[in-house]
């Protein structure tokens, strides 16, 4: 028999896991991050939208009459999205809300999802406040006069130095504040790029304070360089030293990543090397092949079905950017292994793995394609054509020759976990992994939690987790391992 406390814990878990299944035309997800608040509107189908801001008020207009749960949006209590209001007029739904002073808006579309980030106020606001605080005429005239008298009395010259004008005082304060802000940014990861001539081309060098994965590839006349994490990156002028090989460097506005785009001559060679924490990008007249080719294998995932697995050392989470050629979405996966890329485009039923000098670049044909990173590579879900046997074989072990092994569907001893570790610690670790999992990883984390509960005799708790999995993915009801565990 389960204790009352255990039943309460199980109920809380099932309610938290069932959040996505709450009825409503528009599914809302939101959270506060270090320097921004994020809201995801998941519509039943793609809708047109526009975003405007005026002062401390912003407005998002959706061309749809579907319902947005205003009470649920307020319940998130986001720091940068306050006092939300909703107005519906005909086939339009308008959401307005207050944002921080000098707050910035960043938004993009991903299939039926619309992601809205409301960033904190920019650091320059602090400098402006500092300037306003000492402007003469705001109660500081007496202070300025006292300072000038002290300077005059201490001077040995018969005439005191002329007093500074209000404009000069304000300029000095602004310069001091901006200099302080630059020092803070540099400590947080500012990167200075260098350009040097090499035989038959030029090399760009970007030195980081730590080892940072990278993805580098060319599309038409654009060279794209992407690193996880937002940093301030500067690059000196390229025209004088590169000839017609490369010119202007632009930074793309991508939340959570640093992405640079360089105009290059079409067809030029691009090579990549890593020297410690420095990434060296060579731009040469001749073709440069990746030193290490990323192996792509079609596999059957025991829970999620068919996938393409890219063998890659220490990849980071995928970064979504717009394709420079047509503006459609690209999934870019930076990696730590130097000069590990793909030699030529590789088409699949769900999209194309593009040629790259460093890292993986995928152009999906639909929003169903997702990239799940592991320590030894990247699983591309939805890229490979699903086979008719996938659902029937989910839960079995797959041999290397493509046949299905006679796997043991129920293994309670293995599912129990390490007996040396207290039950509460094992459970807390699984719950934490689930709470931090992305939408793509969530099914796998739930599956691990359900088997753990069953292995430790918590059948009711396991059944609750399995029910949530079935609601999110009805096809999993046909998987033998799932049916056996649920039974």
Tab-separated table of C-alpha atoms in Angstrom:
chain	number	residue	atom	x	y	z
A	1	UNK	CA	0.000	0.000	0.000
A	2	UNK	CA	1.253	3.451	-0.836
A	3	UNK	CA	1.649	6.005	1.965
A	4	UNK	CA	-0.372	9.213	1.850
A	5	UNK	CA	2.801	11.210	1.223
A	6	UNK	CA	3.736	8.965	-1.684
A	7	UNK	CA	0.274	9.317	-3.220
A	8	UNK	CA	0.506	13.123	-2.893
A	9	UNK	CA	3.936	13.123	-4.594
A	10	UNK	CA	2.584	10.940	-7.379
A	11	UNK	CA	-0.402	13.241	-7.864
A	12	UNK	CA	1.830	16.334	-8.049
A	13	UNK	CA	4.103	14.630	-10.586
A	14	UNK	CA	1.208	13.483	-12.777
A	15	UNK	CA	-0.337	16.965	-12.720
A	16	UNK	CA	2.991	18.604	-13.614
A	17	UNK	CA	3.640	16.127	-16.409
A	18	UNK	CA	0.129	16.576	-17.784
A	19	UNK	CA	0.496	20.328	-18.227
A	20	UNK	CA	0.897	20.034	-21.999
A	21	UNK	CA	-2.312	18.049	-22.299
A	22	UNK	CA	-4.548	20.786	-20.867
A	23	UNK	CA	-7.296	21.629	-23.316
A	24	UNK	CA	-7.073	24.887	-25.197
A	25	UNK	CA	-6.712	26.122	-28.692
A	26	UNK	CA	-3.256	27.707	-28.059
A	27	UNK	CA	-0.703	25.879	-25.871
A	28	UNK	CA	1.376	28.288	-23.767
A	29	UNK	CA	4.833	27.661	-22.297
A	30	UNK	CA	6.885	30.322	-20.533
A	31	UNK	CA	9.874	30.772	-18.222
A	32	UNK	CA	12.264	33.440	-16.947
A	33	UNK	CA	15.934	33.169	-17.964
A	34	UNK	CA	19.064	35.022	-16.850
A	35	UNK	CA	18.503	38.140	-18.979
A	36	UNK	CA	15.156	37.583	-20.684
A	37	UNK	CA	11.663	36.138	-20.339
A	38	UNK	CA	10.394	33.677	-22.982
A	39	UNK	CA	6.819	32.808	-24.029
A	40	UNK	CA	6.037	30.123	-26.636
A	41	UNK	CA	2.619	30.246	-28.367
A	42	UNK	CA	1.902	26.883	-29.980
A	43	UNK	CA	-0.991	27.381	-32.417
A	44	UNK	CA	-2.938	24.547	-34.039
A	45	UNK	CA	-1.538	25.772	-37.368
A	46	UNK	CA	0.883	28.470	-38.547
A	47	UNK	CA	-0.604	31.983	-38.189
A	48	UNK	CA	0.522	35.430	-39.311
A	49	UNK	CA	1.632	37.778	-36.548
A	50	UNK	CA	3.261	41.149	-35.947
A	51	UNK	CA	5.098	42.678	-32.979
A	52	UNK	CA	5.295	46.381	-32.104
A	53	UNK	CA	6.452	48.351	-29.075
A	54	UNK	CA	5.971	51.920	-27.916
A	55	UNK	CA	7.701	53.116	-24.772
A	56	UNK	CA	7.151	50.589	-22.023
A	57	UNK	CA	4.243	48.811	-23.770
A	58	UNK	CA	4.454	46.092	-26.437
A	59	UNK	CA	1.779	44.516	-28.631
A	60	UNK	CA	1.623	41.159	-30.441
A	61	UNK	CA	-1.175	40.765	-33.008
A	62	UNK	CA	-2.078	37.261	-34.224
A	63	UNK	CA	-4.223	36.830	-37.333
A	64	UNK	CA	-6.418	34.203	-35.684
A	65	UNK	CA	-9.446	34.094	-33.419
A	66	UNK	CA	-8.206	31.041	-31.494
A	67	UNK	CA	-8.273	31.314	-27.711
A	68	UNK	CA	-5.260	32.399	-25.624
A	69	UNK	CA	-5.580	31.595	-21.916
A	70	UNK	CA	-4.888	35.001	-20.352
A	71	UNK	CA	-5.183	33.671	-16.795
A	72	UNK	CA	-2.526	31.036	-17.509
A	73	UNK	CA	-0.208	33.649	-19.049
A	74	UNK	CA	-0.568	35.831	-15.942
A	75	UNK	CA	0.070	32.797	-13.773
A	76	UNK	CA	3.610	32.411	-15.119
A	77	UNK	CA	4.560	35.659	-13.317
A	78	UNK	CA	7.224	36.608	-15.875
A	79	UNK	CA	9.623	39.356	-14.775
A	80	UNK	CA	9.732	41.131	-18.171
A	81	UNK	CA	6.145	40.569	-19.325
A	82	UNK	CA	3.743	42.290	-16.924
A	83	UNK	CA	0.098	43.351	-16.976
A	84	UNK	CA	-0.899	41.266	-20.058
A	85	UNK	CA	-4.178	42.270	-21.734
A	86	UNK	CA	-6.106	40.485	-24.477
A	87	UNK	CA	-8.421	41.946	-27.150
A	88	UNK	CA	-10.214	39.976	-29.919
A	89	UNK	CA	-11.561	41.764	-32.985
A	90	UNK	CA	-12.894	39.666	-35.863
A	91	UNK	CA	-10.165	37.290	-37.007
A	92	UNK	CA	-7.442	39.025	-34.950
A	93	UNK	CA	-6.248	38.421	-31.386
A	94	UNK	CA	-4.141	41.196	-29.857
A	95	UNK	CA	-1.997	40.708	-26.748
A	96	UNK	CA	-0.455	43.766	-25.082
A	97	UNK	CA	1.828	43.900	-22.035
A	98	UNK	CA	4.337	46.082	-20.182
A	99	UNK	CA	8.100	45.595	-20.711
A	100	UNK	CA	11.138	46.949	-18.762
A	101	UNK	CA	12.576	50.376	-19.516
A	102	UNK	CA	14.752	50.005	-22.640
A	103	UNK	CA	13.707	46.343	-22.861
A	104	UNK	CA	14.159	44.644	-26.242
A	105	UNK	CA	11.925	42.210	-28.105
A	106	UNK	CA	13.168	39.185	-30.073
A	107	UNK	CA	10.780	36.850	-31.863
A	108	UNK	CA	10.756	34.097	-34.465
A	109	UNK	CA	8.541	31.344	-35.884
A	110	UNK	CA	9.065	27.571	-35.710
A	111	UNK	CA	6.243	25.736	-37.525
A	112	UNK	CA	3.040	26.396	-35.595
A	113	UNK	CA	5.074	27.826	-32.699
A	114	UNK	CA	5.793	31.522	-32.207
A	115	UNK	CA	8.596	32.307	-29.746
A	116	UNK	CA	8.711	35.719	-28.039
A	117	UNK	CA	11.677	36.839	-25.901
A	118	UNK	CA	11.471	40.022	-23.803
A	119	UNK	CA	15.018	40.975	-22.826
A	120	UNK	CA	16.126	43.028	-19.818
A	121	UNK	CA	16.893	46.742	-20.168
A	122	UNK	CA	20.166	47.534	-21.975
A	123	UNK	CA	23.227	48.557	-19.875
A	124	UNK	CA	23.271	52.045	-21.452
A	125	UNK	CA	20.234	52.881	-19.349
A	126	UNK	CA	22.472	52.879	-16.274
A	127	UNK	CA	24.765	55.422	-17.892
A	128	UNK	CA	21.800	57.631	-18.818
A	129	UNK	CA	20.514	57.493	-15.237
A	130	UNK	CA	23.974	58.419	-13.998
A	131	UNK	CA	24.113	61.417	-16.345
A	132	UNK	CA	20.652	62.604	-15.307
A	133	UNK	CA	21.598	62.325	-11.651
A	134	UNK	CA	24.358	64.977	-11.915
A	135	UNK	CA	22.868	67.331	-14.474
A	136	UNK	CA	22.992	70.913	-13.155
A	137	UNK	CA	19.578	72.264	-12.365
A	138	UNK	CA	18.460	68.991	-10.734
A	139	UNK	CA	19.590	69.907	-7.224
A	140	UNK	CA	23.355	69.565	-7.827
A	141	UNK	CA	24.305	73.228	-8.422
A	142	UNK	CA	25.466	73.646	-4.815
A	143	UNK	CA	27.672	70.565	-5.041
A	144	UNK	CA	29.326	71.809	-8.262
A	145	UNK	CA	29.976	75.252	-6.784
A	146	UNK	CA	31.569	73.786	-3.642
A	147	UNK	CA	33.880	71.637	-5.745
A	148	UNK	CA	34.989	74.633	-7.839
A	149	UNK	CA	35.730	76.647	-4.690
A	150	UNK	CA	37.916	73.852	-3.337
A	151	UNK	CA	39.878	73.678	-6.591
A	152	UNK	CA	40.383	77.435	-6.587
A	153	UNK	CA	41.659	77.538	-3.009
A	154	UNK	CA	44.164	74.725	-3.583
A	155	UNK	CA	45.572	76.094	-6.820
A	156	UNK	CA	48.919	77.869	-6.627
A	157	UNK	CA	48.239	79.947	-9.719
A	158	UNK	CA	46.685	83.345	-9.182
A	159	UNK	CA	43.750	82.398	-11.387
A	160	UNK	CA	41.688	79.260	-10.818
A	161	UNK	CA	41.124	76.949	-13.769
A	162	UNK	CA	37.928	77.691	-15.696
A	163	UNK	CA	34.965	75.568	-14.556
A	164	UNK	CA	33.824	72.766	-16.851
A	165	UNK	CA	30.581	73.252	-18.679
A	166	UNK	CA	27.576	71.015	-18.028
A	167	UNK	CA	28.115	69.373	-21.421
A	168	UNK	CA	31.730	68.482	-20.563
A	169	UNK	CA	30.698	67.033	-17.192
A	170	UNK	CA	27.970	64.923	-18.764
A	171	UNK	CA	30.311	63.656	-21.502
A	172	UNK	CA	32.924	62.574	-18.940
A	173	UNK	CA	30.346	60.680	-16.894
A	174	UNK	CA	28.933	58.926	-19.988
A	175	UNK	CA	32.430	57.876	-21.125
A	176	UNK	CA	33.224	56.525	-17.660
A	177	UNK	CA	29.955	54.568	-17.500
A	178	UNK	CA	30.416	53.094	-20.997
A	179	UNK	CA	34.006	52.135	-20.183
A	180	UNK	CA	32.817	50.339	-17.035
A	181	UNK	CA	30.143	48.544	-19.059
A	182	UNK	CA	32.751	47.449	-21.625
A	183	UNK	CA	34.919	45.992	-18.844
A	184	UNK	CA	31.928	44.027	-17.496
A	185	UNK	CA	31.158	42.651	-20.970
A	186	UNK	CA	34.793	41.693	-21.546
A	187	UNK	CA	34.853	39.735	-18.285
A	188	UNK	CA	31.675	37.932	-19.421
A	189	UNK	CA	33.159	36.711	-22.692
A	190	UNK	CA	34.149	39.478	-25.136
A	191	UNK	CA	36.029	38.082	-28.151
A	192	UNK	CA	38.344	40.083	-30.426
A	193	UNK	CA	38.823	38.742	-33.931
A	194	UNK	CA	42.092	39.041	-35.816
A	195	UNK	CA	42.799	38.846	-39.553
A	196	UNK	CA	46.102	37.669	-41.008
A	197	UNK	CA	47.292	36.916	-44.569
A	198	UNK	CA	48.141	33.307	-45.455
A	199	UNK	CA	49.273	31.644	-48.661
A	200	UNK	CA	46.428	32.035	-51.166
A	201	UNK	CA	43.996	33.721	-48.797
A	202	UNK	CA	43.374	35.035	-45.294
A	203	UNK	CA	42.708	33.550	-41.851
A	204	UNK	CA	40.281	34.794	-39.202
A	205	UNK	CA	41.195	34.046	-35.577
A	206	UNK	CA	38.717	34.180	-32.683
A	207	UNK	CA	40.151	33.442	-29.226
A	208	UNK	CA	37.722	32.547	-26.413
A	209	UNK	CA	38.366	32.425	-22.666
A	210	UNK	CA	37.429	28.732	-22.695
A	211	UNK	CA	36.919	25.939	-25.208
A	212	UNK	CA	33.694	26.687	-27.111
A	213	UNK	CA	32.135	24.394	-29.786
A	214	UNK	CA	31.709	25.879	-33.267
A	215	UNK	CA	29.754	25.366	-36.487
A	216	UNK	CA	31.050	26.939	-39.719
A	217	UNK	CA	29.617	26.597	-43.219
A	218	UNK	CA	29.135	28.529	-46.478
A	219	UNK	CA	25.801	29.219	-48.224
A	220	UNK	CA	26.064	31.094	-51.509
A	221	UNK	CA	27.993	34.285	-50.814
A	222	UNK	CA	27.664	34.036	-47.022
A	223	UNK	CA	30.038	32.357	-44.566
A	224	UNK	CA	28.214	31.581	-41.302
A	225	UNK	CA	30.081	31.074	-37.992
A	226	UNK	CA	28.079	30.001	-34.919
A	227	UNK	CA	29.027	29.449	-31.265
A	228	UNK	CA	26.726	28.692	-28.309
A	229	UNK	CA	26.344	31.517	-25.777
A	230	UNK	CA	25.960	35.254	-26.373
A	231	UNK	CA	29.246	37.173	-26.581
A	232	UNK	CA	30.491	40.519	-27.844
A	233	UNK	CA	32.658	39.799	-30.906
A	234	UNK	CA	34.641	42.371	-32.893
A	235	UNK	CA	36.329	41.818	-36.254
A	236	UNK	CA	38.697	44.316	-37.949
A	237	UNK	CA	37.969	45.462	-41.549
A	238	UNK	CA	38.532	42.672	-44.081
A	239	UNK	CA	38.496	44.452	-47.449
A	240	UNK	CA	42.059	45.796	-47.443
A	241	UNK	CA	43.729	42.493	-46.573
A	242	UNK	CA	41.394	39.952	-48.215
A	243	UNK	CA	41.009	41.425	-51.676
A	244	UNK	CA	37.731	40.173	-53.099
A	245	UNK	CA	37.641	37.060	-50.901
A	246	UNK	CA	35.722	38.464	-47.899
A	247	UNK	CA	34.154	41.693	-46.775
A	248	UNK	CA	31.604	42.982	-44.259
A	249	UNK	CA	30.909	40.973	-41.065
A	250	UNK	CA	27.372	41.102	-39.664
A	251	UNK	CA	26.021	39.680	-36.417
A	252	UNK	CA	22.707	37.803	-36.588
A	253	UNK	CA	20.205	38.296	-33.779
A	254	UNK	CA	19.960	34.763	-32.324
A	255	UNK	CA	18.955	34.304	-28.700
A	256	UNK	CA	21.425	32.222	-26.685
A	257	UNK	CA	24.090	32.083	-29.416
A	258	UNK	CA	26.742	34.131	-31.203
A	259	UNK	CA	26.305	33.940	-34.990
A	260	UNK	CA	28.381	35.928	-37.495
A	261	UNK	CA	27.781	36.202	-41.245
A	262	UNK	CA	30.639	37.187	-43.585
A	263	UNK	CA	30.159	38.145	-47.227
A	264	UNK	CA	32.509	35.979	-49.300
A	265	UNK	CA	33.176	35.272	-52.954
A	266	UNK	CA	30.953	32.349	-54.064
A	267	UNK	CA	32.845	29.073	-54.482
A	268	UNK	CA	35.788	30.087	-52.319
A	269	UNK	CA	37.364	27.436	-50.040
A	270	UNK	CA	36.747	27.467	-46.276
A	271	UNK	CA	38.791	25.449	-43.774
A	272	UNK	CA	38.715	25.277	-39.972
A	273	UNK	CA	41.339	24.567	-37.315
A	274	UNK	CA	41.213	24.784	-33.520
A	275	UNK	CA	44.282	25.754	-31.517
A	276	UNK	CA	43.371	25.421	-27.854
A	277	UNK	CA	40.584	27.965	-27.290
A	278	UNK	CA	41.227	29.719	-30.633
A	279	UNK	CA	39.193	28.966	-33.758
A	280	UNK	CA	41.084	29.640	-36.996
A	281	UNK	CA	38.937	30.001	-40.142
A	282	UNK	CA	40.859	29.936	-43.419
A	283	UNK	CA	39.352	31.567	-46.536
A	284	UNK	CA	41.379	30.519	-49.585
A	285	UNK	CA	41.146	30.488	-53.359
A	286	UNK	CA	41.441	26.681	-53.450
A	287	UNK	CA	38.967	24.109	-52.119
A	288	UNK	CA	39.547	22.913	-48.525
A	289	UNK	CA	38.075	19.592	-47.384
A	290	UNK	CA	37.201	18.804	-43.747
A	291	UNK	CA	39.977	16.850	-42.051
A	292	UNK	CA	37.430	14.617	-40.312
A	293	UNK	CA	34.162	13.552	-41.966
A	294	UNK	CA	31.096	13.183	-39.754
A	295	UNK	CA	29.623	9.687	-40.145
A	296	UNK	CA	25.819	9.610	-40.538
A	297	UNK	CA	24.004	6.366	-39.715
A	298	UNK	CA	20.308	5.490	-40.014
A	299	UNK	CA	19.174	3.867	-36.774
A	300	UNK	CA	16.049	2.654	-34.975
A	301	UNK	CA	15.687	4.403	-31.620
A	302	UNK	CA	14.128	2.063	-29.003
A	303	UNK	CA	11.659	4.756	-27.899
A	304	UNK	CA	11.405	7.464	-30.581
A	305	UNK	CA	11.603	5.333	-33.768
A	306	UNK	CA	13.777	6.009	-36.874
A	307	UNK	CA	16.582	8.555	-36.667
A	308	UNK	CA	19.809	9.660	-38.353
A	309	UNK	CA	22.749	9.679	-35.939
A	310	UNK	CA	25.741	11.926	-36.614
A	311	UNK	CA	28.882	10.722	-34.819
A	312	UNK	CA	30.387	13.919	-33.424
A	313	UNK	CA	32.537	14.694	-30.384
A	314	UNK	CA	30.976	16.907	-27.684
A	315	UNK	CA	28.253	18.653	-29.701
A	316	UNK	CA	26.242	21.502	-28.201
A	317	UNK	CA	22.493	22.028	-28.468
A	318	UNK	CA	21.208	22.934	-31.922
A	319	UNK	CA	20.933	26.609	-32.897
A	320	UNK	CA	18.101	27.618	-35.238
A	321	UNK	CA	18.954	30.299	-37.818
A	322	UNK	CA	17.536	31.467	-41.150
A	323	UNK	CA	19.073	30.074	-44.330
A	324	UNK	CA	20.925	32.956	-46.095
A	325	UNK	CA	19.633	31.625	-49.449
A	326	UNK	CA	15.865	31.480	-48.840
A	327	UNK	CA	15.219	32.505	-45.226
A	328	UNK	CA	13.914	29.071	-44.181
A	329	UNK	CA	14.978	27.440	-40.924
A	330	UNK	CA	18.318	25.695	-40.481
A	331	UNK	CA	19.346	23.563	-37.491
A	332	UNK	CA	23.022	24.203	-36.722
A	333	UNK	CA	24.895	21.943	-34.259
A	334	UNK	CA	28.321	23.272	-33.128
A	335	UNK	CA	30.959	20.706	-32.101
A	336	UNK	CA	34.269	20.743	-30.247
A	337	UNK	CA	36.115	18.389	-32.614
A	338	UNK	CA	38.165	20.569	-34.974
A	339	UNK	CA	37.580	20.387	-38.742
A	340	UNK	CA	34.794	17.805	-38.380
A	341	UNK	CA	32.282	18.455	-41.153
A	342	UNK	CA	30.270	17.044	-44.056
A	343	UNK	CA	31.828	16.987	-47.531
A	344	UNK	CA	28.630	17.238	-49.614
A	345	UNK	CA	24.874	17.716	-49.172
A	346	UNK	CA	23.078	14.511	-48.123
A	347	UNK	CA	19.319	14.444	-48.811
A	348	UNK	CA	16.861	12.511	-46.618
A	349	UNK	CA	13.065	12.171	-46.749
A	350	UNK	CA	12.676	14.741	-43.950
A	351	UNK	CA	15.310	17.247	-45.096
A	352	UNK	CA	18.972	17.645	-46.075
A	353	UNK	CA	22.238	17.530	-44.148
A	354	UNK	CA	24.220	20.347	-45.767
A	355	UNK	CA	27.929	20.462	-46.549
A	356	UNK	CA	29.922	22.094	-43.750
A	357	UNK	CA	33.491	22.902	-42.776
A	358	UNK	CA	32.735	22.428	-39.069
A	359	UNK	CA	29.755	20.903	-37.229
A	360	UNK	CA	26.392	19.699	-38.532
A	361	UNK	CA	23.940	21.817	-40.528
A	362	UNK	CA	20.467	20.463	-41.311
A	363	UNK	CA	17.790	21.988	-43.525
A	364	UNK	CA	14.540	20.314	-42.392
A	365	UNK	CA	11.498	20.094	-44.637
A	366	UNK	CA	9.147	20.408	-41.646
A	367	UNK	CA	9.110	21.424	-37.988
A	368	UNK	CA	8.996	17.723	-37.022
A	369	UNK	CA	12.756	17.423	-37.475
A	370	UNK	CA	14.553	17.846	-34.155
A	371	UNK	CA	18.189	17.495	-33.056
A	372	UNK	CA	18.896	15.653	-29.787
A	373	UNK	CA	22.515	15.923	-28.608
A	374	UNK	CA	24.494	13.246	-26.780
A	375	UNK	CA	28.107	13.172	-25.596
A	376	UNK	CA	29.145	11.205	-28.689
A	377	UNK	CA	26.884	12.678	-31.358
A	378	UNK	CA	23.567	14.090	-32.536
A	379	UNK	CA	20.321	12.186	-33.133
A	380	UNK	CA	18.256	13.806	-35.912
A	381	UNK	CA	14.652	12.771	-35.282
A	382	UNK	CA	12.166	12.989	-38.174
A	383	UNK	CA	14.856	13.212	-40.848
A	384	UNK	CA	14.792	9.534	-41.863
A	385	UNK	CA	11.727	7.900	-43.432
A	386	UNK	CA	9.773	5.999	-40.782
A	387	UNK	CA	9.595	2.286	-41.591
A	388	UNK	CA	6.491	0.146	-41.085
A	389	UNK	CA	8.392	-2.054	-38.635
A	390	UNK	CA	9.545	0.815	-36.422
A	391	UNK	CA	6.458	0.934	-34.200
A	392	UNK	CA	6.297	-2.853	-33.851
A	393	UNK	CA	9.996	-3.027	-32.898
A	394	UNK	CA	10.087	-0.125	-30.425
A	395	UNK	CA	11.178	-1.527	-27.099
A	396	UNK	CA	13.256	-4.393	-28.560
A	397	UNK	CA	17.027	-4.433	-29.017
A	398	UNK	CA	18.229	-3.926	-32.597
A	399	UNK	CA	21.234	-5.850	-33.890
A	400	UNK	CA	23.852	-4.279	-36.130
A	401	UNK	CA	22.678	-6.349	-39.099
A	402	UNK	CA	19.193	-4.816	-38.970
A	403	UNK	CA	17.457	-7.796	-37.307
A	404	UNK	CA	15.607	-7.540	-34.034
A	405	UNK	CA	17.012	-9.293	-30.976
A	406	UNK	CA	14.860	-11.282	-28.566
A	407	UNK	CA	15.076	-8.646	-25.819
A	408	UNK	CA	13.829	-8.921	-22.268
A	409	UNK	CA	10.882	-6.524	-22.040
A	410	UNK	CA	10.714	-6.395	-18.244
A	411	UNK	CA	13.876	-6.183	-16.123
A	412	UNK	CA	12.857	-4.946	-12.686
A	413	UNK	CA	16.281	-5.503	-11.142
A	414	UNK	CA	17.972	-3.285	-13.712
A	415	UNK	CA	15.227	-0.664	-13.513
A	416	UNK	CA	15.560	-0.392	-9.738
A	417	UNK	CA	18.843	1.490	-10.088
A	418	UNK	CA	21.937	1.339	-7.904
A	419	UNK	CA	20.934	-0.042	-4.506
A	420	UNK	CA	23.883	1.755	-2.878
A	421	UNK	CA	22.307	5.114	-3.721
A	422	UNK	CA	19.311	6.085	-1.531
A	423	UNK	CA	15.920	5.853	-3.244
A	424	UNK	CA	15.170	9.534	-2.684
A	425	UNK	CA	18.402	10.572	-4.404
A	426	UNK	CA	17.764	8.309	-7.425
A	427	UNK	CA	14.207	9.635	-7.717
A	428	UNK	CA	15.294	13.285	-7.340
A	429	UNK	CA	17.874	12.860	-10.120
A	430	UNK	CA	15.273	11.446	-12.542
A	431	UNK	CA	12.752	14.179	-11.695
A	432	UNK	CA	15.404	16.869	-12.194
A	433	UNK	CA	16.402	15.401	-15.576
A	434	UNK	CA	12.728	15.437	-16.607
A	435	UNK	CA	12.202	19.032	-15.482
A	436	UNK	CA	15.215	20.204	-17.522
A	437	UNK	CA	14.446	18.110	-20.621
A	438	UNK	CA	13.560	19.712	-23.939
A	439	UNK	CA	10.361	18.787	-25.739
A	440	UNK	CA	12.268	16.257	-27.850
A	441	UNK	CA	13.956	14.595	-24.842
A	442	UNK	CA	10.848	14.505	-22.632
A	443	UNK	CA	9.537	11.099	-23.765
A	444	UNK	CA	12.876	9.421	-23.053
A	445	UNK	CA	13.066	11.000	-19.569
A	446	UNK	CA	9.501	9.919	-18.762
A	447	UNK	CA	10.256	6.386	-19.920
A	448	UNK	CA	13.253	6.195	-17.554
A	449	UNK	CA	11.157	7.533	-14.665
A	450	UNK	CA	8.289	5.075	-15.271
A	451	UNK	CA	10.646	2.077	-15.311
A	452	UNK	CA	12.354	3.335	-12.129
A	453	UNK	CA	9.018	3.538	-10.330
A	454	UNK	CA	8.050	0.039	-11.464
A	455	UNK	CA	11.441	-1.408	-10.499
A	456	UNK	CA	10.987	-0.021	-6.992
A	457	UNK	CA	7.438	-1.326	-6.531
A	458	UNK	CA	5.679	2.016	-7.175
A	459	UNK	CA	3.243	0.664	-9.760
A	460	UNK	CA	0.642	3.442	-9.423
A	461	UNK	CA	3.300	6.131	-9.909
A	462	UNK	CA	4.644	4.319	-12.974
A	463	UNK	CA	1.135	4.024	-14.444
A	464	UNK	CA	0.606	7.774	-14.094
A	465	UNK	CA	3.796	8.567	-16.024
A	466	UNK	CA	2.950	6.009	-18.730
A	467	UNK	CA	-0.522	7.537	-19.155
A	468	UNK	CA	1.053	10.937	-19.817
A	469	UNK	CA	3.380	9.364	-22.403
A	470	UNK	CA	0.400	7.773	-24.185
A	471	UNK	CA	-1.447	11.103	-24.284
A	472	UNK	CA	1.580	12.834	-25.854
A	473	UNK	CA	2.353	10.027	-28.344
A	474	UNK	CA	-0.573	7.601	-28.998
A	475	UNK	CA	1.598	5.495	-31.358
A	476	UNK	CA	3.671	4.328	-28.422
A	477	UNK	CA	0.708	2.187	-27.321
A	478	UNK	CA	1.746	-0.229	-30.105
A	479	UNK	CA	5.311	-0.675	-28.779
A	480	UNK	CA	5.731	-4.081	-27.081
A	481	UNK	CA	7.989	-2.767	-24.293
A	482	UNK	CA	5.509	-0.017	-23.465
A	483	UNK	CA	2.542	-2.419	-23.461
A	484	UNK	CA	4.387	-4.889	-21.258
A	485	UNK	CA	5.497	-2.229	-18.782
A	486	UNK	CA	2.048	-0.702	-18.603
A	487	UNK	CA	0.468	-4.153	-18.082
